[in-house]
PDB file of C-alpha atoms in Angstrom:
ATOM      1  CA  MET A   1       3.133  79.101 -65.891  1.00 39.00           C
ATOM      2  CA  SER A   2       2.258  79.674 -62.342  1.00 45.00           C
ATOM      3  CA  LEU A   3      -0.812  82.122 -63.650  1.00 50.00           C
ATOM      4  CA  LEU A   4      -2.700  79.528 -65.590  1.00 50.00           C
ATOM      5  CA  LEU A   5      -2.799  77.212 -63.225  1.00 67.00           C
ATOM      6  CA  PRO A   6      -5.343  79.010 -60.907  1.00 83.00           C
ATOM      7  CA  TRP A   7      -6.988  80.639 -63.752  1.00 87.00           C
ATOM      8  CA  ALA A   8      -7.475  76.997 -64.828  1.00 89.00           C
ATOM      9  CA  ALA A   9      -8.556  75.674 -61.741  1.00 91.00           C
ATOM     10  CA  LYS A  10     -11.714  78.359 -61.847  1.00 94.00           C
ATOM     11  CA  TRP A  11     -12.741  77.680 -65.123  1.00 94.00           C
ATOM     12  CA  MET A  12     -12.892  73.710 -63.951  1.00 95.00           C
ATOM     13  CA  VAL A  13     -14.997  75.002 -61.102  1.00 96.00           C
ATOM     14  CA  ILE A  14     -17.347  77.117 -63.373  1.00 97.00           C
ATOM     15  CA  ALA A  15     -17.746  74.154 -65.527  1.00 96.00           C
ATOM     16  CA  LEU A  16     -18.406  71.859 -62.412  1.00 97.00           C
ATOM     17  CA  GLY A  17     -21.114  74.401 -61.248  1.00 97.00           C
ATOM     18  CA  LEU A  18     -22.519  74.905 -64.620  1.00 97.00           C
ATOM     19  CA  ILE A  19     -23.115  70.971 -64.853  1.00 97.00           C
ATOM     20  CA  PHE A  20     -24.381  70.891 -60.875  1.00 97.00           C
ATOM     21  CA  GLY A  21     -26.560  73.351 -61.634  1.00 97.00           C
ATOM     22  CA  SER A  22     -28.303  71.116 -64.304  1.00 96.00           C
ATOM     23  CA  PHE A  23     -28.725  69.089 -62.159  1.00 97.00           C
ATOM     24  CA  THR A  24     -30.254  71.498 -59.759  1.00 98.00           C
ATOM     25  CA  ASN A  25     -32.910  72.185 -62.356  1.00 97.00           C
ATOM     26  CA  VAL A  26     -33.669  68.143 -62.398  1.00 96.00           C
ATOM     27  CA  LEU A  27     -34.509  69.001 -58.563  1.00 97.00           C
ATOM     28  CA  VAL A  28     -36.355  71.302 -59.337  1.00 97.00           C
ATOM     29  CA  VAL A  29     -39.024  70.284 -61.639  1.00 96.00           C
ATOM     30  CA  ARG A  30     -38.529  66.805 -60.817  1.00 96.00           C
ATOM     31  CA  LEU A  31     -38.802  66.941 -56.662  1.00 96.00           C
ATOM     32  CA  PRO A  32     -42.061  69.137 -56.644  1.00 96.00           C
ATOM     33  CA  LEU A  33     -44.108  66.148 -58.769  1.00 95.00           C
ATOM     34  CA  GLY A  34     -42.547  63.421 -56.690  1.00 94.00           C
ATOM     35  CA  ALA A  35     -40.698  62.088 -59.487  1.00 93.00           C
ATOM     36  CA  SER A  36     -37.606  60.606 -60.248  1.00 93.00           C
ATOM     37  CA  ILE A  37     -34.345  62.509 -60.530  1.00 93.00           C
ATOM     38  CA  VAL A  38     -32.913  59.607 -62.536  1.00 92.00           C
ATOM     39  CA  SER A  39     -35.066  58.815 -64.578  1.00 90.00           C
ATOM     40  CA  PRO A  40     -36.228  59.266 -67.590  1.00 91.00           C
ATOM     41  CA  ARG A  41     -34.114  61.766 -69.584  1.00 90.00           C
ATOM     42  CA  SER A  42     -34.778  65.193 -69.478  1.00 91.00           C
ATOM     43  CA  ARG A  43     -37.542  65.922 -72.052  1.00 91.00           C
ATOM     44  CA  CYS A  44     -38.933  69.623 -73.389  1.00 92.00           C
ATOM     45  CA  PRO A  45     -41.615  70.904 -70.712  1.00 88.00           C
ATOM     46  CA  LYS A  46     -44.426  71.930 -73.843  1.00 91.00           C
ATOM     47  CA  CYS A  47     -43.774  69.201 -76.513  1.00 94.00           C
ATOM     48  CA  GLN A  48     -42.414  66.110 -73.877  1.00 91.00           C
ATOM     49  CA  ALA A  49     -39.464  65.265 -76.827  1.00 94.00           C
ATOM     50  CA  ALA A  50     -36.559  63.746 -74.848  1.00 93.00           C
ATOM     51  CA  ILE A  51     -33.650  66.514 -75.110  1.00 92.00           C
ATOM     52  CA  ALA A  52     -30.449  65.097 -77.041  1.00 92.00           C
ATOM     53  CA  TRP A  53     -27.329  65.259 -75.379  1.00 91.00           C
ATOM     54  CA  HIS A  54     -25.972  68.042 -77.309  1.00 91.00           C
ATOM     55  CA  ASP A  55     -28.842  69.844 -76.625  1.00 91.00           C
ATOM     56  CA  ASN A  56     -28.584  69.575 -73.107  1.00 90.00           C
ATOM     57  CA  LEU A  57     -25.277  71.685 -72.455  1.00 93.00           C
ATOM     58  CA  PRO A  58     -25.962  73.809 -69.372  1.00 94.00           C
ATOM     59  CA  VAL A  59     -26.499  77.570 -70.451  1.00 95.00           C
ATOM     60  CA  LEU A  60     -24.368  76.784 -74.046  1.00 95.00           C
ATOM     61  CA  SER A  61     -27.308  75.135 -75.618  1.00 94.00           C
ATOM     62  CA  TYR A  62     -30.032  77.642 -74.587  1.00 95.00           C
ATOM     63  CA  LEU A  63     -27.883  80.034 -76.243  1.00 95.00           C
ATOM     64  CA  ILE A  64     -27.397  78.142 -79.325  1.00 95.00           C
ATOM     65  CA  LEU A  65     -30.940  77.381 -79.306  1.00 95.00           C
ATOM     66  CA  ARG A  66     -32.214  81.003 -78.691  1.00 96.00           C
ATOM     67  CA  GLY A  67     -33.981  79.586 -75.992  1.00 94.00           C
ATOM     68  CA  LYS A  68     -36.659  77.430 -77.932  1.00 95.00           C
ATOM     69  CA  CYS A  69     -36.898  73.524 -78.604  1.00 94.00           C
ATOM     70  CA  ARG A  70     -35.423  72.307 -80.930  1.00 93.00           C
ATOM     71  CA  SER A  71     -38.231  69.840 -81.595  1.00 92.00           C
ATOM     72  CA  CYS A  72     -41.345  71.908 -81.139  1.00 95.00           C
ATOM     73  CA  GLN A  73     -40.118  75.305 -81.141  1.00 95.00           C
ATOM     74  CA  LYS A  74     -41.445  76.848 -78.200  1.00 96.00           C
ATOM     75  CA  LYS A  75     -40.179  78.977 -75.614  1.00 96.00           C
ATOM     76  CA  ILE A  76     -37.815  77.217 -73.027  1.00 93.00           C
ATOM     77  CA  SER A  77     -38.149  79.305 -69.770  1.00 95.00           C
ATOM     78  CA  ALA A  78     -34.676  81.079 -69.127  1.00 96.00           C
ATOM     79  CA  ARG A  79     -34.905  79.663 -65.336  1.00 96.00           C
ATOM     80  CA  TYR A  80     -32.936  76.907 -66.574  1.00 96.00           C
ATOM     81  CA  PRO A  81     -29.862  79.031 -67.741  1.00 97.00           C
ATOM     82  CA  ILE A  82     -30.529  81.339 -64.537  1.00 98.00           C
ATOM     83  CA  ILE A  83     -30.094  77.983 -62.218  1.00 98.00           C
ATOM     84  CA  GLU A  84     -26.832  76.529 -64.299  1.00 98.00           C
ATOM     85  CA  LEU A  85     -25.265  80.413 -63.736  1.00 98.00           C
ATOM     86  CA  ILE A  86     -26.210  80.714 -60.180  1.00 98.00           C
ATOM     87  CA  THR A  87     -24.605  77.567 -58.834  1.00 98.00           C
ATOM     88  CA  ALA A  88     -21.869  78.240 -61.038  1.00 98.00           C
ATOM     89  CA  LEU A  89     -21.141  81.299 -59.982  1.00 98.00           C
ATOM     90  CA  LEU A  90     -21.583  80.148 -55.782  1.00 98.00           C
ATOM     91  CA  PHE A  91     -19.126  77.610 -56.435  1.00 97.00           C
ATOM     92  CA  LEU A  92     -16.861  79.728 -57.861  1.00 96.00           C
ATOM     93  CA  ALA A  93     -17.352  81.507 -54.925  1.00 96.00           C
ATOM     94  CA  VAL A  94     -17.041  79.435 -52.583  1.00 96.00           C
ATOM     95  CA  PHE A  95     -14.042  77.998 -54.130  1.00 95.00           C
ATOM     96  CA  VAL A  96     -11.993  81.230 -54.046  1.00 93.00           C
ATOM     97  CA  LYS A  97     -12.508  82.213 -50.542  1.00 93.00           C
ATOM     98  CA  PHE A  98     -12.085  78.833 -49.119  1.00 90.00           C
ATOM     99  CA  GLY A  99      -9.466  76.878 -51.955  1.00 90.00           C
ATOM    100  CA  TRP A 100      -9.727  73.453 -52.597  1.00 90.00           C
ATOM    101  CA  SER A 101     -10.721  71.072 -49.789  1.00 89.00           C
ATOM    102  CA  PRO A 102     -12.620  67.569 -49.254  1.00 88.00           C
ATOM    103  CA  LEU A 103     -15.189  70.159 -47.487  1.00 88.00           C
ATOM    104  CA  LEU A 104     -15.624  72.023 -51.065  1.00 90.00           C
ATOM    105  CA  ILE A 105     -17.078  68.704 -52.770  1.00 92.00           C
ATOM    106  CA  PHE A 106     -18.578  66.693 -49.914  1.00 92.00           C
ATOM    107  CA  ARG A 107     -20.207  69.248 -47.801  1.00 92.00           C
ATOM    108  CA  ASP A 108     -19.803  72.963 -49.858  1.00 94.00           C
ATOM    109  CA  TRP A 109     -20.964  72.335 -53.276  1.00 96.00           C
ATOM    110  CA  PRO A 110     -23.631  69.646 -52.194  1.00 96.00           C
ATOM    111  CA  PHE A 111     -25.097  72.014 -49.899  1.00 95.00           C
ATOM    112  CA  ILE A 112     -25.249  75.256 -52.485  1.00 97.00           C
ATOM    113  CA  VAL A 113     -27.023  72.583 -55.052  1.00 98.00           C
ATOM    114  CA  GLY A 114     -29.608  71.805 -52.019  1.00 97.00           C
ATOM    115  CA  LEU A 115     -30.293  76.069 -50.960  1.00 97.00           C
ATOM    116  CA  VAL A 116     -30.103  76.313 -54.546  1.00 98.00           C
ATOM    117  CA  ALA A 117     -33.091  73.739 -55.374  1.00 98.00           C
ATOM    118  CA  ILE A 118     -34.443  75.098 -52.407  1.00 98.00           C
ATOM    119  CA  THR A 119     -34.918  78.655 -53.428  1.00 98.00           C
ATOM    120  CA  PHE A 120     -36.393  78.416 -56.920  1.00 98.00           C
ATOM    121  CA  ILE A 121     -39.061  75.218 -55.536  1.00 98.00           C
ATOM    122  CA  ASP A 122     -40.323  77.523 -52.726  1.00 98.00           C
ATOM    123  CA  LEU A 123     -40.374  80.756 -55.412  1.00 97.00           C
ATOM    124  CA  GLU A 124     -42.651  78.488 -57.440  1.00 96.00           C
ATOM    125  CA  HIS A 125     -44.554  76.164 -55.746  1.00 97.00           C
ATOM    126  CA  ARG A 126     -44.178  77.548 -51.966  1.00 97.00           C
ATOM    127  CA  ILE A 127     -42.914  74.103 -50.338  1.00 96.00           C
ATOM    128  CA  ILE A 128     -39.749  72.573 -49.211  1.00 96.00           C
ATOM    129  CA  PRO A 129     -39.378  69.193 -49.817  1.00 96.00           C
ATOM    130  CA  ASP A 130     -38.263  67.141 -46.663  1.00 95.00           C
ATOM    131  CA  SER A 131     -35.796  65.482 -48.988  1.00 94.00           C
ATOM    132  CA  LEU A 132     -33.758  68.757 -49.121  1.00 96.00           C
ATOM    133  CA  SER A 133     -34.015  70.010 -45.975  1.00 94.00           C
ATOM    134  CA  LEU A 134     -33.450  66.782 -43.974  1.00 94.00           C
ATOM    135  CA  GLY A 135     -30.655  65.910 -46.042  1.00 93.00           C
ATOM    136  CA  GLY A 136     -29.432  68.884 -45.476  1.00 91.00           C
ATOM    137  CA  LEU A 137     -29.321  68.147 -41.900  1.00 91.00           C
ATOM    138  CA  ALA A 138     -28.105  65.112 -42.211  1.00 91.00           C
ATOM    139  CA  LEU A 139     -25.062  66.609 -44.153  1.00 90.00           C
ATOM    140  CA  GLY A 140     -24.224  69.636 -41.596  1.00 86.00           C
ATOM    141  CA  LEU A 141     -24.092  66.963 -38.825  1.00 87.00           C
ATOM    142  CA  ILE A 142     -21.851  64.620 -40.880  1.00 87.00           C
ATOM    143  CA  THR A 143     -19.451  67.318 -41.904  1.00 86.00           C
ATOM    144  CA  SER A 144     -19.816  68.577 -38.571  1.00 83.00           C
ATOM    145  CA  GLY A 145     -16.456  67.680 -36.638  1.00 77.00           C
ATOM    146  CA  ALA A 146     -14.691  68.817 -39.640  1.00 76.00           C
ATOM    147  CA  VAL A 147     -14.801  72.933 -38.735  1.00 73.00           C
ATOM    148  CA  PRO A 148     -12.449  73.637 -35.591  1.00 73.00           C
ATOM    149  CA  GLY A 149     -14.593  74.719 -32.752  1.00 72.00           C
ATOM    150  CA  LEU A 150     -17.921  72.869 -33.241  1.00 69.00           C
ATOM    151  CA  GLY A 151     -18.529  69.302 -32.774  1.00 73.00           C
ATOM    152  CA  LEU A 152     -20.974  66.850 -32.671  1.00 78.00           C
ATOM    153  CA  ILE A 153     -23.105  68.058 -29.900  1.00 81.00           C
ATOM    154  CA  HIS A 154     -22.996  71.769 -30.654  1.00 80.00           C
ATOM    155  CA  SER A 155     -24.553  71.165 -34.071  1.00 80.00           C
ATOM    156  CA  ILE A 156     -27.520  68.329 -32.526  1.00 84.00           C
ATOM    157  CA  SER A 157     -28.058  70.849 -30.326  1.00 84.00           C
ATOM    158  CA  GLY A 158     -28.394  74.018 -33.001  1.00 81.00           C
ATOM    159  CA  ALA A 159     -30.101  71.683 -35.104  1.00 81.00           C
ATOM    160  CA  ALA A 160     -32.513  70.975 -32.049  1.00 85.00           C
ATOM    161  CA  LEU A 161     -32.958  74.656 -31.622  1.00 84.00           C
TER     162      LEU A 161
END
């Protein structure tokens, strides 16, 4: 029984990583356009048809629909499942290395989402949105006291440099 729990936790982390990877796709697509990350619902990039919840399951829906929109049958970029998988694998790697902690949830995973979003936005648009870079800075400063040996003063001086 004890062997099942670590595997169950890892699968849960992978599932959370896929879900947050899906949200990372929203950031990658919408932030460079200055669009809301909350609404409207996800749409096909080609025909603009709203994507139903059952067609918006990370990676799984892409595989089931063979990388095509259900409405217009046009190809959907493989970037979407790639970002979801990268995010899930990074979530898992950090979890395996450091285990469960409040920092995992409130610092590490949001930092991963931000870095993956920055990477793909920069690759496509050659920009890094202020909301992500300044948000990461704020997150780092807020959580700096949780790291032994580092204090807010060290973090502020590092950020200033």
